[in-house]
Tab-separated table of C-alpha atoms in Angstrom:
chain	number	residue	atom	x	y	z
A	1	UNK	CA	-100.758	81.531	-31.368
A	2	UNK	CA	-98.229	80.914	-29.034
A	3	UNK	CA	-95.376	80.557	-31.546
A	4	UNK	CA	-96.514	84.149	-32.797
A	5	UNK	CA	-96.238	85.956	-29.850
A	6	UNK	CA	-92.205	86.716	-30.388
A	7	UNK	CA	-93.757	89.684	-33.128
A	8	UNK	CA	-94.779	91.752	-30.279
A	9	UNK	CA	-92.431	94.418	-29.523
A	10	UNK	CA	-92.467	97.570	-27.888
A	11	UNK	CA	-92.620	100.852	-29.463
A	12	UNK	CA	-90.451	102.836	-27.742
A	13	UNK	CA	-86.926	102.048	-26.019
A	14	UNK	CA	-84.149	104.112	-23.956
A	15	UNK	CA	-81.547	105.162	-26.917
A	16	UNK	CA	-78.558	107.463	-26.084
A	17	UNK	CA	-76.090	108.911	-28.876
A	18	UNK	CA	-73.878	106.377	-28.905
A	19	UNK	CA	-70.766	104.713	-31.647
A	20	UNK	CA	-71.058	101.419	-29.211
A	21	UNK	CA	-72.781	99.814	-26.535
A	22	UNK	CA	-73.296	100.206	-23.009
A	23	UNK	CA	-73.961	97.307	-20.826
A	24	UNK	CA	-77.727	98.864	-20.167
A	25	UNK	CA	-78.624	100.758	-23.541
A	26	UNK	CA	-79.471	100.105	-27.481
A	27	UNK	CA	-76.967	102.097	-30.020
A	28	UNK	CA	-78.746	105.675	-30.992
A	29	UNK	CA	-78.114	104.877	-34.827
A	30	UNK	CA	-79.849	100.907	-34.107
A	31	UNK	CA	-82.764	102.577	-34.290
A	32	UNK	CA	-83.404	103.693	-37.314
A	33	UNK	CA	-82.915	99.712	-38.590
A	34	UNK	CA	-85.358	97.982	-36.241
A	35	UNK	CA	-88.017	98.307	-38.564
A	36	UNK	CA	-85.992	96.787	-41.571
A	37	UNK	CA	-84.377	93.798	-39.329
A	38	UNK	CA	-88.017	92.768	-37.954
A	39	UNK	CA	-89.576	92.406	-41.097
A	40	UNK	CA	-86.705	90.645	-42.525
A	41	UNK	CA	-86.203	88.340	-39.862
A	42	UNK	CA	-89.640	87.407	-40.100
A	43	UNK	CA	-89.521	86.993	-44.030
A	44	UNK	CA	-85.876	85.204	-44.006
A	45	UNK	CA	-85.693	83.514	-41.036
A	46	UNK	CA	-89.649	82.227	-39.950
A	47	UNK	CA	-91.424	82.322	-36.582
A	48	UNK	CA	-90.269	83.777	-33.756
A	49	UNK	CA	-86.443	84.555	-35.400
A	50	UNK	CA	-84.240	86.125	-32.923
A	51	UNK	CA	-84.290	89.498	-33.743
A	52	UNK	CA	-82.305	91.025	-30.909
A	53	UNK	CA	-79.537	88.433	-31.566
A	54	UNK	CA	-79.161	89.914	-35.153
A	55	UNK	CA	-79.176	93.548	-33.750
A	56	UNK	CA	-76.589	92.185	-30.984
A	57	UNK	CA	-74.352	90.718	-33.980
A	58	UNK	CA	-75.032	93.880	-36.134
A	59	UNK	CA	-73.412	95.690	-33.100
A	60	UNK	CA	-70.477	93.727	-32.679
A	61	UNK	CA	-69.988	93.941	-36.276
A	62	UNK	CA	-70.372	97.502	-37.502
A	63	UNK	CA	-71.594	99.322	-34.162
A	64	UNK	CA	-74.750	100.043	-36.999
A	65	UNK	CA	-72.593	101.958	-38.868
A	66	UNK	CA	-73.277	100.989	-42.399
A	67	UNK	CA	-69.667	102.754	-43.952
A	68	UNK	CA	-67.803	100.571	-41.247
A	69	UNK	CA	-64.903	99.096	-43.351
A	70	UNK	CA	-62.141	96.752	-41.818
A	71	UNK	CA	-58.911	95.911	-43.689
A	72	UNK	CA	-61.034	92.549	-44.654
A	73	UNK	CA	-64.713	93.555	-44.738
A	74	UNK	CA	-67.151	95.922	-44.828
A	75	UNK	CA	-70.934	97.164	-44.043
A	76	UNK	CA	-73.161	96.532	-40.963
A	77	UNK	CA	-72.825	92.892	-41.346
A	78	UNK	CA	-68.868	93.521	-42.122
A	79	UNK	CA	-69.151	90.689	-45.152
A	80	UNK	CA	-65.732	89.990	-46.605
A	81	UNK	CA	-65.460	90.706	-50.444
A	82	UNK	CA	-65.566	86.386	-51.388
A	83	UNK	CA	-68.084	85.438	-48.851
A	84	UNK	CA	-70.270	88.951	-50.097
A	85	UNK	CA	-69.809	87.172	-53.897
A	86	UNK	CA	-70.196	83.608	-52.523
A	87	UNK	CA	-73.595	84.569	-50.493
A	88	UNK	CA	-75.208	86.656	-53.104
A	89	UNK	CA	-74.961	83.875	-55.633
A	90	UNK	CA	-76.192	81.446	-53.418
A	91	UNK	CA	-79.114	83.407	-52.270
A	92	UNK	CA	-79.731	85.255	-55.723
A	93	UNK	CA	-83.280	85.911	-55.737
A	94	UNK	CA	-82.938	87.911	-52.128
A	95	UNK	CA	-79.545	89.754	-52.487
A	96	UNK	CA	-78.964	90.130	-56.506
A	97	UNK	CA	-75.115	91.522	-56.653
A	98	UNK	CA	-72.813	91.724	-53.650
A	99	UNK	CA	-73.303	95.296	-51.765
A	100	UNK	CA	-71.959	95.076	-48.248
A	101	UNK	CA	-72.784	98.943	-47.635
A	102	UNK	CA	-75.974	98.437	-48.276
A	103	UNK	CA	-78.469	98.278	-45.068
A	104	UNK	CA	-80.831	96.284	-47.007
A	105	UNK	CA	-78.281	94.001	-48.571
A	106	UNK	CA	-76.438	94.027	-45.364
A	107	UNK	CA	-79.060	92.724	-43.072
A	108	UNK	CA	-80.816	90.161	-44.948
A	109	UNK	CA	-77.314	88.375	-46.023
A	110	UNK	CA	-76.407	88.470	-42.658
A	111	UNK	CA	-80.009	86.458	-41.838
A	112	UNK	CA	-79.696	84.017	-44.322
A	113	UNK	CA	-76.142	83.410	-43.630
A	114	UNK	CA	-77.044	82.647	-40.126
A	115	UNK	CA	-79.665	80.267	-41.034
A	116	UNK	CA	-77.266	78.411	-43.163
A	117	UNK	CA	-74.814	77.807	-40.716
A	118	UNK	CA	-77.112	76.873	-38.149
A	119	UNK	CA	-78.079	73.750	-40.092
A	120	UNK	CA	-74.512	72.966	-40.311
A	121	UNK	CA	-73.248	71.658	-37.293
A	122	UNK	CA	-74.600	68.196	-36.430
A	123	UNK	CA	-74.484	66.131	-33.028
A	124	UNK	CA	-71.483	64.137	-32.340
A	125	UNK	CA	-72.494	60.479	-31.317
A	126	UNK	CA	-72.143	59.437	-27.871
A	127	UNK	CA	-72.633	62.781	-26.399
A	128	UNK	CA	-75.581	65.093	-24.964
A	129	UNK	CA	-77.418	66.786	-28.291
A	130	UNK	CA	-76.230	70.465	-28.841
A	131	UNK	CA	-78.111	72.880	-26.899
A	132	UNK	CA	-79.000	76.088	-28.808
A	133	UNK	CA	-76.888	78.225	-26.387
A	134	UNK	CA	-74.193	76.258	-28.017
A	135	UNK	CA	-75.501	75.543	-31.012
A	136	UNK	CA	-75.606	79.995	-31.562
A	137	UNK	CA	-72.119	80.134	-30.136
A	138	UNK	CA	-71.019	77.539	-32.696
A	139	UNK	CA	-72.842	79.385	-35.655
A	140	UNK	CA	-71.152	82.708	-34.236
A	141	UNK	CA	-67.621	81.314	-34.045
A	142	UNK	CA	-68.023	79.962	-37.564
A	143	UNK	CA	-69.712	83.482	-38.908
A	144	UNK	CA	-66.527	85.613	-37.490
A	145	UNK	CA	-63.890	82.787	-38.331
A	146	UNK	CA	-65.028	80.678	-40.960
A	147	UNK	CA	-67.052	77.286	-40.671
A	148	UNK	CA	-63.638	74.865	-41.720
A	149	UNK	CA	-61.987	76.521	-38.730
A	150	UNK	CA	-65.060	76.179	-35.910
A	151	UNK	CA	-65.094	72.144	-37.584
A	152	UNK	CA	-61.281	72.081	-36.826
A	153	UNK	CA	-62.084	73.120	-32.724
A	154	UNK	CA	-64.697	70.214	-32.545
A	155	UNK	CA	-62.950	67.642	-33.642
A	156	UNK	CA	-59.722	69.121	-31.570
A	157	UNK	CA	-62.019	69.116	-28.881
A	158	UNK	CA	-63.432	65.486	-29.099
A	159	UNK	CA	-59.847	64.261	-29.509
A	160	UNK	CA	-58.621	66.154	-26.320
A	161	UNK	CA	-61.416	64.016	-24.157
A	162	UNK	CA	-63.533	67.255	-24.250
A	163	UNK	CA	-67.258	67.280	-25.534
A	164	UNK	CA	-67.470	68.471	-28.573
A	165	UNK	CA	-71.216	69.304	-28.895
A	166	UNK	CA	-70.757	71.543	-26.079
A	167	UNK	CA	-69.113	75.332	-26.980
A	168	UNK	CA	-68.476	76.579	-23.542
A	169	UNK	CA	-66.051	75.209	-21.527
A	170	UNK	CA	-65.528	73.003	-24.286
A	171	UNK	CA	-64.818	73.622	-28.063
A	172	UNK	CA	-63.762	77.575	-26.987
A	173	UNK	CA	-60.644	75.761	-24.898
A	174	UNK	CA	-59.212	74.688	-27.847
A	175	UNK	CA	-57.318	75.799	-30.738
A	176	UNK	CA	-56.511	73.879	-34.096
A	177	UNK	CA	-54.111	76.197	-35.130
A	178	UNK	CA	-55.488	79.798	-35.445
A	179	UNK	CA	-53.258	82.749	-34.599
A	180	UNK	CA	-53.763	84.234	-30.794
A	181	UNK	CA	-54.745	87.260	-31.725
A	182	UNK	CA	-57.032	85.573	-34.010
A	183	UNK	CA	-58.463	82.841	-31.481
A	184	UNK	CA	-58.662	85.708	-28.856
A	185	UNK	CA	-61.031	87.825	-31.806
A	186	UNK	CA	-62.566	84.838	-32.450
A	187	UNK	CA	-63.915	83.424	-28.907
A	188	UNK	CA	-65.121	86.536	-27.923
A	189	UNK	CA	-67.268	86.962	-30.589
A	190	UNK	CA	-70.103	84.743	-29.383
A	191	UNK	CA	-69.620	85.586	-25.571
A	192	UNK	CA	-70.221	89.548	-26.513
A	193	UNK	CA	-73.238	88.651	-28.610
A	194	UNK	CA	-74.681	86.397	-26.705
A	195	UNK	CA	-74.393	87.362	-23.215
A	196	UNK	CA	-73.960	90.664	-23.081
A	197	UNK	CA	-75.264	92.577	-26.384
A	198	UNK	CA	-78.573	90.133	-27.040
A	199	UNK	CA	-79.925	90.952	-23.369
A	200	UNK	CA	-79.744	94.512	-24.184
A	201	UNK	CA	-82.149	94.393	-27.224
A	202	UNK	CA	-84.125	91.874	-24.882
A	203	UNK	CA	-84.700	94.475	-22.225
A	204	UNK	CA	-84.789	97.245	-24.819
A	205	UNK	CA	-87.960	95.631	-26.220
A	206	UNK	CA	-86.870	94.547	-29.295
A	207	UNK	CA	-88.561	90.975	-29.322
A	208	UNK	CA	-90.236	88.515	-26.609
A	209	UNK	CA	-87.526	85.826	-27.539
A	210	UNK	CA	-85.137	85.828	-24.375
A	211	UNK	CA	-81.809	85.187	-24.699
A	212	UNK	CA	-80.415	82.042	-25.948
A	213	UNK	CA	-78.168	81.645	-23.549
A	214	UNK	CA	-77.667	82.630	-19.545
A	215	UNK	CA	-80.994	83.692	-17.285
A	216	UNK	CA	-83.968	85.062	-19.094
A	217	UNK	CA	-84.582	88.580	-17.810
A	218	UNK	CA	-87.087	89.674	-18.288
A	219	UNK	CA	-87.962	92.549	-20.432
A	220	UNK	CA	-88.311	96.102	-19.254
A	221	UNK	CA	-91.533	98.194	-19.174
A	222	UNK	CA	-91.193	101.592	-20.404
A	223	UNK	CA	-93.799	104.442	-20.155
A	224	UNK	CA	-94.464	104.911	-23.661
A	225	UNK	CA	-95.607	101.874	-25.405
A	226	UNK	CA	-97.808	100.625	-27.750
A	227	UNK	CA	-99.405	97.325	-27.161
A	228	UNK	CA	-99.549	94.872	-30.363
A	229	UNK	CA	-102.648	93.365	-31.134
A	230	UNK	CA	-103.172	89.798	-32.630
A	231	UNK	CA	-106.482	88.714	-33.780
A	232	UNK	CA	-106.708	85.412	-35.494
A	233	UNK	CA	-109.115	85.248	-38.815
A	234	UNK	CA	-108.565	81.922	-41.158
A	235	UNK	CA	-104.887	81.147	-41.931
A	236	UNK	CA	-103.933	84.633	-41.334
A	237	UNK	CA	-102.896	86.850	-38.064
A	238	UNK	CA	-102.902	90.846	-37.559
A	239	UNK	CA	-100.321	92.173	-35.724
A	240	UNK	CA	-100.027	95.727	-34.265
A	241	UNK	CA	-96.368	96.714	-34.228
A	242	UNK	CA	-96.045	100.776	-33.540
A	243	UNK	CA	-97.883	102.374	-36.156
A	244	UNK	CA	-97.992	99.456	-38.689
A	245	UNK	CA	-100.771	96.817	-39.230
A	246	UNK	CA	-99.035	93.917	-40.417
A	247	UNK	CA	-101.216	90.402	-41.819
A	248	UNK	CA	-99.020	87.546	-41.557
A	249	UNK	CA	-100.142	84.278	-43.733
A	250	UNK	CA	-99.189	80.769	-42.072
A	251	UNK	CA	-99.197	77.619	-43.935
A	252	UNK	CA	-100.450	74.650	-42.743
A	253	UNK	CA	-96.851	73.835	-41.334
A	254	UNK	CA	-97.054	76.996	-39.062
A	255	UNK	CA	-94.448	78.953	-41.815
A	256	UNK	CA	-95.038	82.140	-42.337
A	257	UNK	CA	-95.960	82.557	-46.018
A	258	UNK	CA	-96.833	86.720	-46.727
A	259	UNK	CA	-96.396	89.767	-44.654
A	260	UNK	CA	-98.686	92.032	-45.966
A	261	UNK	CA	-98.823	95.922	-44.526
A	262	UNK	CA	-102.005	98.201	-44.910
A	263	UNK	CA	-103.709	95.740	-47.814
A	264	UNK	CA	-100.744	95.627	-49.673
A	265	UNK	CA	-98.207	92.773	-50.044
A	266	UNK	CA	-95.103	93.703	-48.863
A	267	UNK	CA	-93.150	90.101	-48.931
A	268	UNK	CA	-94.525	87.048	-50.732
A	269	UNK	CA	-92.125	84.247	-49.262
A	270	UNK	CA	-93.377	81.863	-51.639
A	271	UNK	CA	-96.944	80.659	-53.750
């Protein structure tokens, strides 16, 4: 029960008219993809994802704007046109054919990229384990600049007598070559996600899950809200979130196998 308890959200949260981000408020336009990037989280990326780090990464990305085009990518997930081809065949099934300016499309490649790269960086010997602060700052760095180069940093960064399992202070010190306007892009990419934008959703109500990384604040209480319910019957769980009844199906392993809405099956993650 307790690992389900990150699907509770509240149902209403302070939203201005906004292209960007204020330090104390969610993107207006955010809104109208909370719905889509909980479910999916939940289908994509298991129990208790962290759904207001996507929305934080989302904003740094595309400020939710899902026409945002760069002079390299494009969408709300801003997926270049090879890694858009390279992600869609590799997760077929999900995505089908490359369409960055696609919400749908959009958000669930950026989930699934995520996960992928999170199972890519493993613990240097002789050094503390990665802690997931670092660990998300890693998967970040790699996400805006490419995996090969966030490799390059560690090793730089083992080889310069400085820990490479840790990102702050650490592996962000270093470069292995990148260009400084590109190193400058590239290290502030996982600071503005991760301790600045992901607090925001926090507070905002988007999940339970507090931030990976700095002090957990704690989320704010706002006067319109609508509590989630959970009642447990068999293998299942029913979960109030705003208007929707969701069922959610766990294995045996605690993995979430259906999401089912109403009586009908919405998402069958596998048999």
């Amino acid at each position: 029960m307790v690992r389900i308890l990150g699907f509770l959200l509240c149902l209403s949260c302070v939203l201005v008219p906004s292209e960007g981000i204020s330090r104390d408020v969610v993107p207006y336009a955010a809104q109208k993809y909370k719905k889509m990037l909980t479910k999916e989280s939940y289908r994509l990326f298991g129990l208790n994802p962290p759904v207001a780090r996507f929305a934080a990464q989302i904003t740094q990305e595309s400020g939710w704007n899902p026409k945002a085009k760069s002079i390299y990518a494009a969408g709300l997930a801003q997926f270049t046109p090879d890694t858009a081809d390279w992600i869609s065949k590799l997760y077929k099934s999900e995505l089908g054919l490359r369409a960055p300016y696609s919400p749908s499309w959009a958000i669930k490649a950026l989930i699934l990229y995520d996960k992928r790269l999170l199972g890519n960086f493993i613990d240097y010997k002789g050094y503390d384990p990665i802690k997931p602060c670092d660990r998300w700052a890693l998967v970040l760095s790699a996400y805006n600049g490419g995996l090969g180069w966030t490799y390059k940093d560690r090793k730089l960064a083992k080889q310069e007598g400085k820990d490479p399992n840790k990102y702050w202070g650490n592996v962000n010190t270093v470069n292995a070559g990148r260009s400084e306007a590109s190193i400058h892009e590239n290290r502030g990419y996982p600071k503005r996600i991760l301790k600045r934008y992901e607090k925001v959703f926090f507070q905002a109500g988007w999940t339970m899950i507090p931030p990976v990384c700095g002090e957990k604040p704690k989320p704010k209480l706002f006067s319109k809200t609508l509590s989630s319910i959970i009642l447990q019957s068999g293998d299942g769980y029913l979960v109030m979130v705003g208007d929707d009844l969701l069922t959610l199906k766990i294995d045996s392993s605690g993995e979430v196998v259906s999401i089912n809405t109403s009586g009908n099956l919405i998402t069958k993650i596998r048999e």
